[in-house]
CSV table of C-alpha atoms and ligand atoms in Angstrom, one decimal:
chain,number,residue,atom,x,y,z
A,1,UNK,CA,126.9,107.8,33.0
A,2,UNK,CA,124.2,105.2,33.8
A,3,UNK,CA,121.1,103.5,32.3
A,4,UNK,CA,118.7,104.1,34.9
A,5,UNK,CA,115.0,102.7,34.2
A,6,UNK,CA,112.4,104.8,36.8
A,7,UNK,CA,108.9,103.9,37.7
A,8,UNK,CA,106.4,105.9,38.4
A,9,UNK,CA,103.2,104.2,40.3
A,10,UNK,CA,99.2,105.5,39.9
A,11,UNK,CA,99.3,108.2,42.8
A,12,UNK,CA,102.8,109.8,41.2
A,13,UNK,CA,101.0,110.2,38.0
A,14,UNK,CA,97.4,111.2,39.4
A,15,UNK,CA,97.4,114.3,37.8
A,16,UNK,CA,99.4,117.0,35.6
A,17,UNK,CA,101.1,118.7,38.9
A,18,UNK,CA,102.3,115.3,39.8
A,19,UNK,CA,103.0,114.6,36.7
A,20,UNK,CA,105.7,117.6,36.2
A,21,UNK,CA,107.2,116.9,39.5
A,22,UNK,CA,108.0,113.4,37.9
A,23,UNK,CA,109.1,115.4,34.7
A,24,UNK,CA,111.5,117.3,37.1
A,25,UNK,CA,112.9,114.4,39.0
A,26,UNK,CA,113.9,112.9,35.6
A,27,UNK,CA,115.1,116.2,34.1
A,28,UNK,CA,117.9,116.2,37.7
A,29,UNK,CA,119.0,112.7,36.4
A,30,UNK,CA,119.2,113.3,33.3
A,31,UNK,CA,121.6,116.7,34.3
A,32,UNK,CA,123.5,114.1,35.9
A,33,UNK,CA,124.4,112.8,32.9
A,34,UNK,CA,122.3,109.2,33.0
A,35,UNK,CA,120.2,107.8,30.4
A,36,UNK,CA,116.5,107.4,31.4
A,37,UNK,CA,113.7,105.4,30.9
A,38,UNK,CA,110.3,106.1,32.4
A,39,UNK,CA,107.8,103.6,32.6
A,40,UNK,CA,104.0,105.3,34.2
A,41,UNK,CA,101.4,103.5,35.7
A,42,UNK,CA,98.0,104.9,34.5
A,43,UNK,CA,96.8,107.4,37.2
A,44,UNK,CA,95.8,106.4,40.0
A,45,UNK,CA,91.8,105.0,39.8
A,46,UNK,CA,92.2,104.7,36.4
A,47,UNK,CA,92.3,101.4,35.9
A,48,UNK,CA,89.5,100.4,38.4
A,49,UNK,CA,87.7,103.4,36.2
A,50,UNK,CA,88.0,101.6,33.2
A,51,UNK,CA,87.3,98.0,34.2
A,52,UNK,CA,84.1,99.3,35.6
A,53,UNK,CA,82.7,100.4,32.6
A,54,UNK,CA,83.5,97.0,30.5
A,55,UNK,CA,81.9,95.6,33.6
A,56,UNK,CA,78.2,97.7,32.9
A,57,UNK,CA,78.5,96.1,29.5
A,58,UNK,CA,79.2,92.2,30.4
A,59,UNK,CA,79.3,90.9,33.5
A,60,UNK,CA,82.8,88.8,33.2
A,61,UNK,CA,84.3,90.7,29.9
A,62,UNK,CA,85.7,89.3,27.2
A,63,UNK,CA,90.0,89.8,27.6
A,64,UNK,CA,90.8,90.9,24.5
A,65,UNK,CA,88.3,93.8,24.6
A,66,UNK,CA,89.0,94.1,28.1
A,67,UNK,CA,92.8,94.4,27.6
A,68,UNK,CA,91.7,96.7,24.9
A,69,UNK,CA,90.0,98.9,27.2
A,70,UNK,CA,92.4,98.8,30.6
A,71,UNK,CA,95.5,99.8,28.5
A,72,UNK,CA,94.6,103.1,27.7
A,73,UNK,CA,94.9,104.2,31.0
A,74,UNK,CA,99.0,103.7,30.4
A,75,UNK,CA,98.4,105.7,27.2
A,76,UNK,CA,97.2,108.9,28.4
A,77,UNK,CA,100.1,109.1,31.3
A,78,UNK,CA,103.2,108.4,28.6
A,79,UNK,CA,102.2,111.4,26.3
A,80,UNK,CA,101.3,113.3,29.6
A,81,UNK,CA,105.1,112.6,31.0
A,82,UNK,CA,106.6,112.9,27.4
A,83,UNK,CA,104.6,116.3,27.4
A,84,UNK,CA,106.1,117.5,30.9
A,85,UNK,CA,109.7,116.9,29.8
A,86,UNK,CA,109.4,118.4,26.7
A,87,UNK,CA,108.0,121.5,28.3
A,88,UNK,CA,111.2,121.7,30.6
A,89,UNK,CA,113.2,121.3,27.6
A,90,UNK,CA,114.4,117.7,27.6
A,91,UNK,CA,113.9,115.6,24.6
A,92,UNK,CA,111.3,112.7,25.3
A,93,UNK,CA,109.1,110.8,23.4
A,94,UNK,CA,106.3,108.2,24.4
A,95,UNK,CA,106.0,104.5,23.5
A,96,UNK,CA,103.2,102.0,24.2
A,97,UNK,CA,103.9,98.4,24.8
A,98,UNK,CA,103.8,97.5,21.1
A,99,UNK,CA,106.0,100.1,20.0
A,100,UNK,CA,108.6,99.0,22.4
A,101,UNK,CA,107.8,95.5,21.1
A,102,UNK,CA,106.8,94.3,24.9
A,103,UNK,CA,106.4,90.4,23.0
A,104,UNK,CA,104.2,89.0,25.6
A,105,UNK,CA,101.7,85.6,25.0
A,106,UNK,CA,98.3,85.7,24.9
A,107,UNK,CA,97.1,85.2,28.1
A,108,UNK,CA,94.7,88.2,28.2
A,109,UNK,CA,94.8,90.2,31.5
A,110,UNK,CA,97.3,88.4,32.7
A,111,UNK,CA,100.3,87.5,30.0
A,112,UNK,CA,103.7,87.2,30.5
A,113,UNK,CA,106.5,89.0,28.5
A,114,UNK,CA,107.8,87.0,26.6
A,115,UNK,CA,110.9,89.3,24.6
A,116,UNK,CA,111.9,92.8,25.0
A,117,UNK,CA,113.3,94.6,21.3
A,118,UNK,CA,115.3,97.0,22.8
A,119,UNK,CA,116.7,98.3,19.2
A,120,UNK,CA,114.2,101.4,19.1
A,121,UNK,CA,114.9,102.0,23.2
A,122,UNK,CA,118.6,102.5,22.8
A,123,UNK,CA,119.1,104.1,19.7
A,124,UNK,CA,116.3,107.1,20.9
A,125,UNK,CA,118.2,106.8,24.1
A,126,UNK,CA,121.9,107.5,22.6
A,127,UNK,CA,120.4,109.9,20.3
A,128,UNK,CA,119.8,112.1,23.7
A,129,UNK,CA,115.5,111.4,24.3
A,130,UNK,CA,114.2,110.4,27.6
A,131,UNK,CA,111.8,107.3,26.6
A,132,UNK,CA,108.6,107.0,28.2
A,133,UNK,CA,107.5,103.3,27.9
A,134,UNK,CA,103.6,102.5,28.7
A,135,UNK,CA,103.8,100.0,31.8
A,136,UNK,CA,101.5,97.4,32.1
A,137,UNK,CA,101.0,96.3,28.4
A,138,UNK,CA,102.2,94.3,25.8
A,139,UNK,CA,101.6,92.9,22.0
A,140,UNK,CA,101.2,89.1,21.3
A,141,UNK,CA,102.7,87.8,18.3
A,142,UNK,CA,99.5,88.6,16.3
A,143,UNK,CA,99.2,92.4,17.4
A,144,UNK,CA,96.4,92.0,20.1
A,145,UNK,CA,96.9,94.2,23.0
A,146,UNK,CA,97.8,92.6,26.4
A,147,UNK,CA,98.2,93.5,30.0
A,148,UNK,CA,100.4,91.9,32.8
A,149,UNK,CA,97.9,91.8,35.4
A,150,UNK,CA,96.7,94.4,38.1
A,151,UNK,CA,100.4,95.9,39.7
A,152,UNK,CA,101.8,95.2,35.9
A,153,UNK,CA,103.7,98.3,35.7
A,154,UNK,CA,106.4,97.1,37.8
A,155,UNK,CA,107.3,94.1,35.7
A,156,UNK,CA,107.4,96.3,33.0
A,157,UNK,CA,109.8,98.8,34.2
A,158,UNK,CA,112.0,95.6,35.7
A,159,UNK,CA,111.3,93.2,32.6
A,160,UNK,CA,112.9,96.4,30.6
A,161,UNK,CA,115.7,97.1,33.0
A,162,UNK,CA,116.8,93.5,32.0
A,163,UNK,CA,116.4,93.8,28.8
A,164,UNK,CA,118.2,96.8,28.3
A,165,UNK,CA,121.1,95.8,30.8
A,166,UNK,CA,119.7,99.1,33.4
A,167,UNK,CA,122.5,99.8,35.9
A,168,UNK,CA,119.3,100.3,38.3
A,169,UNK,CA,115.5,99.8,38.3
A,170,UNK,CA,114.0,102.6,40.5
A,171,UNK,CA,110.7,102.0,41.9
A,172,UNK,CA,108.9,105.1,42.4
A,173,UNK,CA,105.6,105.0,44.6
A,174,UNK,CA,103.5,106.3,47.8
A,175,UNK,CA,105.8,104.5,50.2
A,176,UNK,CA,109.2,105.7,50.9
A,177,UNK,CA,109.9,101.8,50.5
A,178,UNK,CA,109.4,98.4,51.8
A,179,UNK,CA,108.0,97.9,55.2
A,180,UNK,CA,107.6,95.4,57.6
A,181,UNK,CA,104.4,95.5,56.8
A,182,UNK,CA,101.7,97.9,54.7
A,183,UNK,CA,102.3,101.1,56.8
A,184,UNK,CA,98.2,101.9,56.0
A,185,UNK,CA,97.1,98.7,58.7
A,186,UNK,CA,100.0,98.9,60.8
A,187,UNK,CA,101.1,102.7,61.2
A,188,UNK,CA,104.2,101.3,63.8
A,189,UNK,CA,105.8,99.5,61.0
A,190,UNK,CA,109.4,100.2,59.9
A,191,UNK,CA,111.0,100.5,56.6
A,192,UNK,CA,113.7,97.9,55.9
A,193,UNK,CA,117.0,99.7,54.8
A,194,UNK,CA,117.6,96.3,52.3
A,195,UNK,CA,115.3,92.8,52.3
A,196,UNK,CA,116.7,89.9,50.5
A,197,UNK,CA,115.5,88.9,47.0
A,198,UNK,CA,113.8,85.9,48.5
A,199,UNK,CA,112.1,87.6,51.2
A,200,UNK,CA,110.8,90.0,48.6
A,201,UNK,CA,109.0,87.3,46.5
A,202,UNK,CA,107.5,85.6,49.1
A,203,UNK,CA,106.0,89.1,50.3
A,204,UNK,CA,104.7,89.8,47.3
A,205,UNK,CA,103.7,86.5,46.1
A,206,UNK,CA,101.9,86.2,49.6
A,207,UNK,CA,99.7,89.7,48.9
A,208,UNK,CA,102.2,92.2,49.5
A,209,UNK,CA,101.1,94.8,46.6
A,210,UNK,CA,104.2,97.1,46.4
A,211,UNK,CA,106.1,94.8,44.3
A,212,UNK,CA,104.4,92.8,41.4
A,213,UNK,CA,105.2,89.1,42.2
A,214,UNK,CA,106.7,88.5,38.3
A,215,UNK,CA,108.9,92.3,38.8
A,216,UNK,CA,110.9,90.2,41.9
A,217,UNK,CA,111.0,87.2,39.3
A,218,UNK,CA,112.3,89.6,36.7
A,219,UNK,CA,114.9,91.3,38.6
A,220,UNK,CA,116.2,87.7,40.2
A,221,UNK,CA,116.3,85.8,37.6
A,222,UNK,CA,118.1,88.8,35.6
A,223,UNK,CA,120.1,89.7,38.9
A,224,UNK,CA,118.7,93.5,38.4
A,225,UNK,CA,119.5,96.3,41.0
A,226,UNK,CA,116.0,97.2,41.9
A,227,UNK,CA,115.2,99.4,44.7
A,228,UNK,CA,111.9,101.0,46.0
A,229,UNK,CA,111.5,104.7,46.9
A,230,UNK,CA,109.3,107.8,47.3
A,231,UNK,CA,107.8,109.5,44.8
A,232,UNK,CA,107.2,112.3,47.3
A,233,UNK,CA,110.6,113.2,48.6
A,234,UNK,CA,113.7,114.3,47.0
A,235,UNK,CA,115.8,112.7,49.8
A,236,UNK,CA,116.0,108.5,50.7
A,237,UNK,CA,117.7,105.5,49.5
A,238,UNK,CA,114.1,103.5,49.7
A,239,UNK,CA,114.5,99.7,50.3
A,240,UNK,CA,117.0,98.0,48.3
A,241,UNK,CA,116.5,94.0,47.2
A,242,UNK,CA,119.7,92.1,47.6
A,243,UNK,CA,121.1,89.1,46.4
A,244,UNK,CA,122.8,86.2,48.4
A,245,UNK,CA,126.3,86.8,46.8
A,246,UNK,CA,125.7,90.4,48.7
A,247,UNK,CA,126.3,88.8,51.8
A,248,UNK,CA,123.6,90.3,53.2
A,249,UNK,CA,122.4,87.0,54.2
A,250,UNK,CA,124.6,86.3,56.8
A,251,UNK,CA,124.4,88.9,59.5
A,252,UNK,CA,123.8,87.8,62.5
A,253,UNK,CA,121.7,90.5,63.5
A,254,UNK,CA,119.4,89.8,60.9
A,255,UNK,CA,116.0,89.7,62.3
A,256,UNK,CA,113.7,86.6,62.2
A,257,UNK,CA,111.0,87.3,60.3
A,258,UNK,CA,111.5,90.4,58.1
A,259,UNK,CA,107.9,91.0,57.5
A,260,UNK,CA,104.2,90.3,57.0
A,261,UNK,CA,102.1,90.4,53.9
A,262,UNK,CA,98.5,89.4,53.4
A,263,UNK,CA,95.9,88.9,51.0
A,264,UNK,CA,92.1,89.7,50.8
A,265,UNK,CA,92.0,88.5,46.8
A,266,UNK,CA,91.6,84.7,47.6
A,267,UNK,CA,88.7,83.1,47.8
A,268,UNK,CA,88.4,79.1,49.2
A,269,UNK,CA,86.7,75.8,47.2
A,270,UNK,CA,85.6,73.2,48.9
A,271,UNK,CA,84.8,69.6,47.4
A,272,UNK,CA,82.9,67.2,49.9
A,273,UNK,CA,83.0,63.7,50.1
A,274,UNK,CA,85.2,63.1,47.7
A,275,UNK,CA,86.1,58.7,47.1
A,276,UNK,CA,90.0,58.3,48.7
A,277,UNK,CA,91.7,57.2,45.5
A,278,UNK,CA,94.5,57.9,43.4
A,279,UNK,CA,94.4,60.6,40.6
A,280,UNK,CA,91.7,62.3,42.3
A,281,UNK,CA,93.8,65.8,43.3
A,282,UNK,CA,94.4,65.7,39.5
A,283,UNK,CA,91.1,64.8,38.7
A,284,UNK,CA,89.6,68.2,40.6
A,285,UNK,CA,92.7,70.8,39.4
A,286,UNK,CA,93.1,69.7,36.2
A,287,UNK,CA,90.2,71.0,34.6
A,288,UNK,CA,91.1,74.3,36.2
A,289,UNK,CA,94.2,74.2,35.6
A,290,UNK,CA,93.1,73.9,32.2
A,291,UNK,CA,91.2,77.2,32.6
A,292,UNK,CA,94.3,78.7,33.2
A,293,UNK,CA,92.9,79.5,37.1
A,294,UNK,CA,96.0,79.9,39.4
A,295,UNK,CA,95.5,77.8,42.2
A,296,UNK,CA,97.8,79.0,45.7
A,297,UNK,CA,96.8,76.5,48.9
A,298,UNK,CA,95.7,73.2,48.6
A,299,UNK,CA,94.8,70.7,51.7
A,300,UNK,CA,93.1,67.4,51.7
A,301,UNK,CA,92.0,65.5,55.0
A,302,UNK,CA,91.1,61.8,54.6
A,303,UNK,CA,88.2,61.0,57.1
A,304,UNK,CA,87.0,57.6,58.6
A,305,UNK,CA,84.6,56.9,56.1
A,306,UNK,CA,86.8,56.2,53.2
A,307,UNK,CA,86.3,59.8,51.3
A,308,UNK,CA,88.4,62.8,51.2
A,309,UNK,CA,87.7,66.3,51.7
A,310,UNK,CA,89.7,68.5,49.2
A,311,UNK,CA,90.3,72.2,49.8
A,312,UNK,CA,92.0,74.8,47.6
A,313,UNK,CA,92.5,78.3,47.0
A,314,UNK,CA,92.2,80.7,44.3
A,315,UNK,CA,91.9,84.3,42.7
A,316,UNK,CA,88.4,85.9,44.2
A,317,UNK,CA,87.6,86.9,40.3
A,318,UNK,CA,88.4,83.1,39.3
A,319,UNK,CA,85.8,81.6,42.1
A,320,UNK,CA,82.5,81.5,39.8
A,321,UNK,CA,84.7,80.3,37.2
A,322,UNK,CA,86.5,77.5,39.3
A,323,UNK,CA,82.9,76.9,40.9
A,324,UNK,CA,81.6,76.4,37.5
A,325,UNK,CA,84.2,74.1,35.9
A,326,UNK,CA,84.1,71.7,39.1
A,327,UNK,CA,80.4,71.6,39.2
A,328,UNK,CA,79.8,70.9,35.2
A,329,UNK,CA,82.9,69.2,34.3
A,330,UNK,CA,84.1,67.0,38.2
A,331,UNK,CA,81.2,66.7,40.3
A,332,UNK,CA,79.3,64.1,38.7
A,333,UNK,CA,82.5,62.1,37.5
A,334,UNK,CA,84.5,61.7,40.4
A,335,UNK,CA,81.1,61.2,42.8
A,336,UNK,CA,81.8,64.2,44.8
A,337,UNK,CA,78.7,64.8,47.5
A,338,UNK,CA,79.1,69.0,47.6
A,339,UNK,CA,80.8,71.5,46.0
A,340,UNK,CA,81.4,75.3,47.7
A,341,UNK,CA,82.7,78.4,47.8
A,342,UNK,CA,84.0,80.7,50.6
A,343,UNK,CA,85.3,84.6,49.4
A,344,UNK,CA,85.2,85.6,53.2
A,345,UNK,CA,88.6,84.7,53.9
A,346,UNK,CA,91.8,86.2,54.2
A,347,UNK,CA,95.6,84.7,54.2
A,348,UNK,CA,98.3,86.3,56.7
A,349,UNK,CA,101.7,85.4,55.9
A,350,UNK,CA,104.6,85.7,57.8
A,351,UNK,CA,107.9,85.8,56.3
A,352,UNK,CA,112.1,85.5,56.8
A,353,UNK,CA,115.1,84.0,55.9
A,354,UNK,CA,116.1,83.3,59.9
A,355,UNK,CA,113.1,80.8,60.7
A,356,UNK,CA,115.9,78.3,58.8
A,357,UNK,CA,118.0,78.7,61.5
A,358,UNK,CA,115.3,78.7,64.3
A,359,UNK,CA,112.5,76.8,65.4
A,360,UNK,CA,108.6,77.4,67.0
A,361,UNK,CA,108.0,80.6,64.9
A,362,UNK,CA,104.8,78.4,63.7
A,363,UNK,CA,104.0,77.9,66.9
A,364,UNK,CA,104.4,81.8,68.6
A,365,UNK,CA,102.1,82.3,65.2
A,366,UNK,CA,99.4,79.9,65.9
A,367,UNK,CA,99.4,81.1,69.6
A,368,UNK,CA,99.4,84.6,69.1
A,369,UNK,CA,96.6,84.0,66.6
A,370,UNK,CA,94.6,81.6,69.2
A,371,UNK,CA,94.9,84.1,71.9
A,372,UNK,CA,92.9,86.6,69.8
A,373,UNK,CA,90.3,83.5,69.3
A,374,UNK,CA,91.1,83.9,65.7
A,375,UNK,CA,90.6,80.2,63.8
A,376,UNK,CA,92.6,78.8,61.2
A,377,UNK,CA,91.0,77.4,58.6
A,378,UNK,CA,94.4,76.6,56.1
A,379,UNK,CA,98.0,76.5,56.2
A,380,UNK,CA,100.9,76.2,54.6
A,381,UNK,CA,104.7,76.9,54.8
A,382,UNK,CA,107.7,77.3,52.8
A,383,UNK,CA,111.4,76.9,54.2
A,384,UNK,CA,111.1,81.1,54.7
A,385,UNK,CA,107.4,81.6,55.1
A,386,UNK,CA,104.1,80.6,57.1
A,387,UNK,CA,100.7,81.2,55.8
A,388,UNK,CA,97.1,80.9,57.3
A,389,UNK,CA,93.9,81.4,56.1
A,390,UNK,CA,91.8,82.7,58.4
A,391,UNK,CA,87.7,84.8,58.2
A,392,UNK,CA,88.0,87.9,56.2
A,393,UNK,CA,87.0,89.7,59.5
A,394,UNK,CA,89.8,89.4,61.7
A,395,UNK,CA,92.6,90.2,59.1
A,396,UNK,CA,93.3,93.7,60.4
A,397,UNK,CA,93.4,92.2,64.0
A,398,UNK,CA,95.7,89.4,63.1
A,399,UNK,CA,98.2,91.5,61.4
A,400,UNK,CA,98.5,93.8,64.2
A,401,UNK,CA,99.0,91.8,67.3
A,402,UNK,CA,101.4,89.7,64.6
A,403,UNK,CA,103.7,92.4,64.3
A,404,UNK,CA,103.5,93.2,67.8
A,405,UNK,CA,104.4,89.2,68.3
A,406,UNK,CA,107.5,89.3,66.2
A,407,UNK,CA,108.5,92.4,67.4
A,408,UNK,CA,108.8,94.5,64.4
A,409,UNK,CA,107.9,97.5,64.8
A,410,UNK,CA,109.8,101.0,65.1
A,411,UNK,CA,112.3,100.9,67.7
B,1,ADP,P1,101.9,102.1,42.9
B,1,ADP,O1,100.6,102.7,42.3
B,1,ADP,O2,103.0,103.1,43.0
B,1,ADP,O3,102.3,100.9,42.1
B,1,ADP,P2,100.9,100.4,44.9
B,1,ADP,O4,99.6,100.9,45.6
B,1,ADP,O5,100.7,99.3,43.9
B,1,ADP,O6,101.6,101.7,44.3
B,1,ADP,O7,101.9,99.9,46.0
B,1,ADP,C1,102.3,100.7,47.1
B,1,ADP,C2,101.4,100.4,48.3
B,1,ADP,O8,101.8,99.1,48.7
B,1,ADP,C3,101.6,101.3,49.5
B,1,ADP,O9,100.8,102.4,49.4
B,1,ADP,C4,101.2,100.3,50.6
B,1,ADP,O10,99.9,100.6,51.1
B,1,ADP,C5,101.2,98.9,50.0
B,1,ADP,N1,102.1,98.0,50.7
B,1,ADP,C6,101.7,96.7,51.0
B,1,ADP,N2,102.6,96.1,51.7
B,1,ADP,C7,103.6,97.0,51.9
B,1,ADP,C8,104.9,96.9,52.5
B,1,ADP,N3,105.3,95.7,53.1
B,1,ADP,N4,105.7,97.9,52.4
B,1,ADP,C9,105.3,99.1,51.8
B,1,ADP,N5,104.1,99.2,51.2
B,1,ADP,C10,103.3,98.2,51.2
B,2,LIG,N1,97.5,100.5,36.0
B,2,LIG,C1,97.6,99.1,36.3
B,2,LIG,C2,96.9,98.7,37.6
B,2,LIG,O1,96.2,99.6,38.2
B,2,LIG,C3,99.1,98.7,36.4
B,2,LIG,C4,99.9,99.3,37.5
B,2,LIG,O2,99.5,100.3,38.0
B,2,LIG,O3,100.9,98.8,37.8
B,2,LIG,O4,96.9,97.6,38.0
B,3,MG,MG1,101.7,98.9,42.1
């Protein structure tokens, strides 16, 4: 017998057919024997649904309300799951984020779990029920509801894996796994049998939406078995994230790069004639960082004249935000000559473990890129990743000719 935890993604909850063919995937586990936990996205639209209409009241919502709003999409799909099962016979019961006890802080719309009680999980769990957790939401330590940013679900159904010591974290979704790249741009890419833990983060953290960024934190940190399948088809072992003690790193055959993500959410801030000095990079993203505005790429070129021009990059809903804070609270201090914004933009990332051991993938990058004509406005690179910004417009393009470059599509 095994404690498997199962998530099921917006389009595998969309409605109540979908909805009992999840019911009957969990009732063939749980005939197996295993202990089950669910966690449900809303369906899918939902959310978008509901943060438009908070959206016709106030232009930039207030988070509490907002959170108060967003989470009910969660709610309706746990009693609608815990309803399916019951009606095949199996014992289930729903629990939002609170009843778990999902301890998160209070970062509105985007908190972080904090603690996980699983007292109330287990006991309904050896007592025979399947439990059906709400993903995406959580309780602060006063009792205001909170949610783990868009794509929160999967932290939820990892973050409780961990907590509840899951022998596997099943990722349930559209996708019959992890790709090279998103199969809906790039119909030639190929699903990867396993991608290391490492390459995983970088993917998502660089835009790749299958896995929440924090989920791959989660289940590394906590060394969970997580693995990504279909929702759709009774058959496939999905993608599953290893570990280095798996070996998996060292096969030779590994390919170079493993895969590219990208991201349309950024948006770019520009701060013009800036004096050279010291303390001005803290000068400029300290007050956002103060805002709590997550800021990804940052470059600074130093021109002739003695100033500094100091780019950064940062969540397309943060921009007015960002643009505000810099303009009221930095401009005038640090003698800054123009402050802008640029949401047209888009970052391309490739990513793999093998660019340690070889050299000039940044440079087959930026040729492939400059043979298109497409310009590069921002880079930067980790020891398993390269990232441009480049215009919004020539995403699609880039990505294609890209994964064409590096070879990576279906044999
Ligand atoms: P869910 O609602 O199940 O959480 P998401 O829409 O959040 O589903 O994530 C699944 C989607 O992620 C896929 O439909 C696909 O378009 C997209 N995606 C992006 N990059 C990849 C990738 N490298 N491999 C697989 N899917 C990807
Ligand atoms: N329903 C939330 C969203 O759309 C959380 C999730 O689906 O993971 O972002
Ligand atoms: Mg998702």
């Amino acid at each position: 017998m095994a404690l498997i935890v199962q998530k099921y993604g917006g389009t595998s909850v969309a409605n109540p057919e979908r909805i009992r063919n999840v019911a009957r995937r969990v009732a063939r586990y749980k005939a197996m024997g295993h202990q089950i936990v669910v966690v449900v996205s809303a369906m899918s639209g939902e959310t978008n649904r509901l943060l438009g209409l908070a959206k016709e009241l106030m232009a930039e919502p207030d988070p509490r309300e907002l959170d108060m709003i967003v989470s009910t999409g969660e709610q309706v799909t746990i009693g609608m799951t815990a309803l399916a099962l019951i009606e095949l016979g199996i014992k289930a019961k729903s629990y939002t984020g609170a009843q778990v006890k999902i301890l998160t802080d209070d970062a509105h719309t985007k908190a972080r779990i904090l603690n996980i009680d699983q007292h109330n999980l287990k006991a309904d769990l050896d007592a025979g029920y399947v439990c059906v957790v709400a993903g995406f939401q959580g309780v602060d330590i006063d009792g205001n509801i909170t949610t783990l940013g868009r794509g929160g679900s999967d932290t939820t159904g990892v973050a409780l894996a961990a907590a509840l010591n899951a022998d596997e974290c099943q990722i349930y979704t559209d996708v019959d796994g992890v790709y090279t790249t998103d199969p809906r741009m790039v119909p030639e890419a190929r699903r990867l049998k396993s991608i290391t833990f490492e390459e995983m983060l970088e993917l998502a953290s660089q835009g790749s939406k299958v896995l929440q960024i924090r989920s791959v934190e989660f289940a590394g940190k906590y060394k969970v078995k997580l693995r990504v399948l279909s929702s759709f088809e009774e058959e496939g072992d999905g993608t599953l994230i290893t570990f280095e003690e798996d070996g998996k790193e060292t096969n030779m055959e590994e390919p170079i790069i493993s895969g590219i993500a990208f991201n349309r959410d950024e948006a770019k801030v520009t701060v013009l004639g800036v004096p050279d000095k010291p303390g001005i990079a803290y000068q400029i993203l300290g007050p956002v960082a103060d805002a709590n505005i997550d800021v990804d790429m940052i470059i600074q070129n130093v021109g002739a004249d003695g100033t500094t021009d100091f780019t950064f990059t940062v969540h397309k809903n943060e921009l007015n935000k960002a643009l505000n804070i810099l303009r009221d609270k930095v401009q005038g201090h640090i003698g800054a000559r123009e402050i802008s914004g640029d949401d047209k933009i888009a970052k391309v990332s490739v990513v793999g473990v093998g660019m340690r051991s070889h050299v000039g993938i940044a440079s087959k990058m930026f040729r492939t890129l400059a043979e298109e004509g497409i310009n590069i406005q921002m880079i930067s690179t980790s020891e398993i990743k390269i990232a441009v910004v480049i215009d919004e417009k020539y995403l699609e393009l880039a990505v294609r000719v890209l994964h064409k470059a590096f070879e990576l599509e279906e044999a």
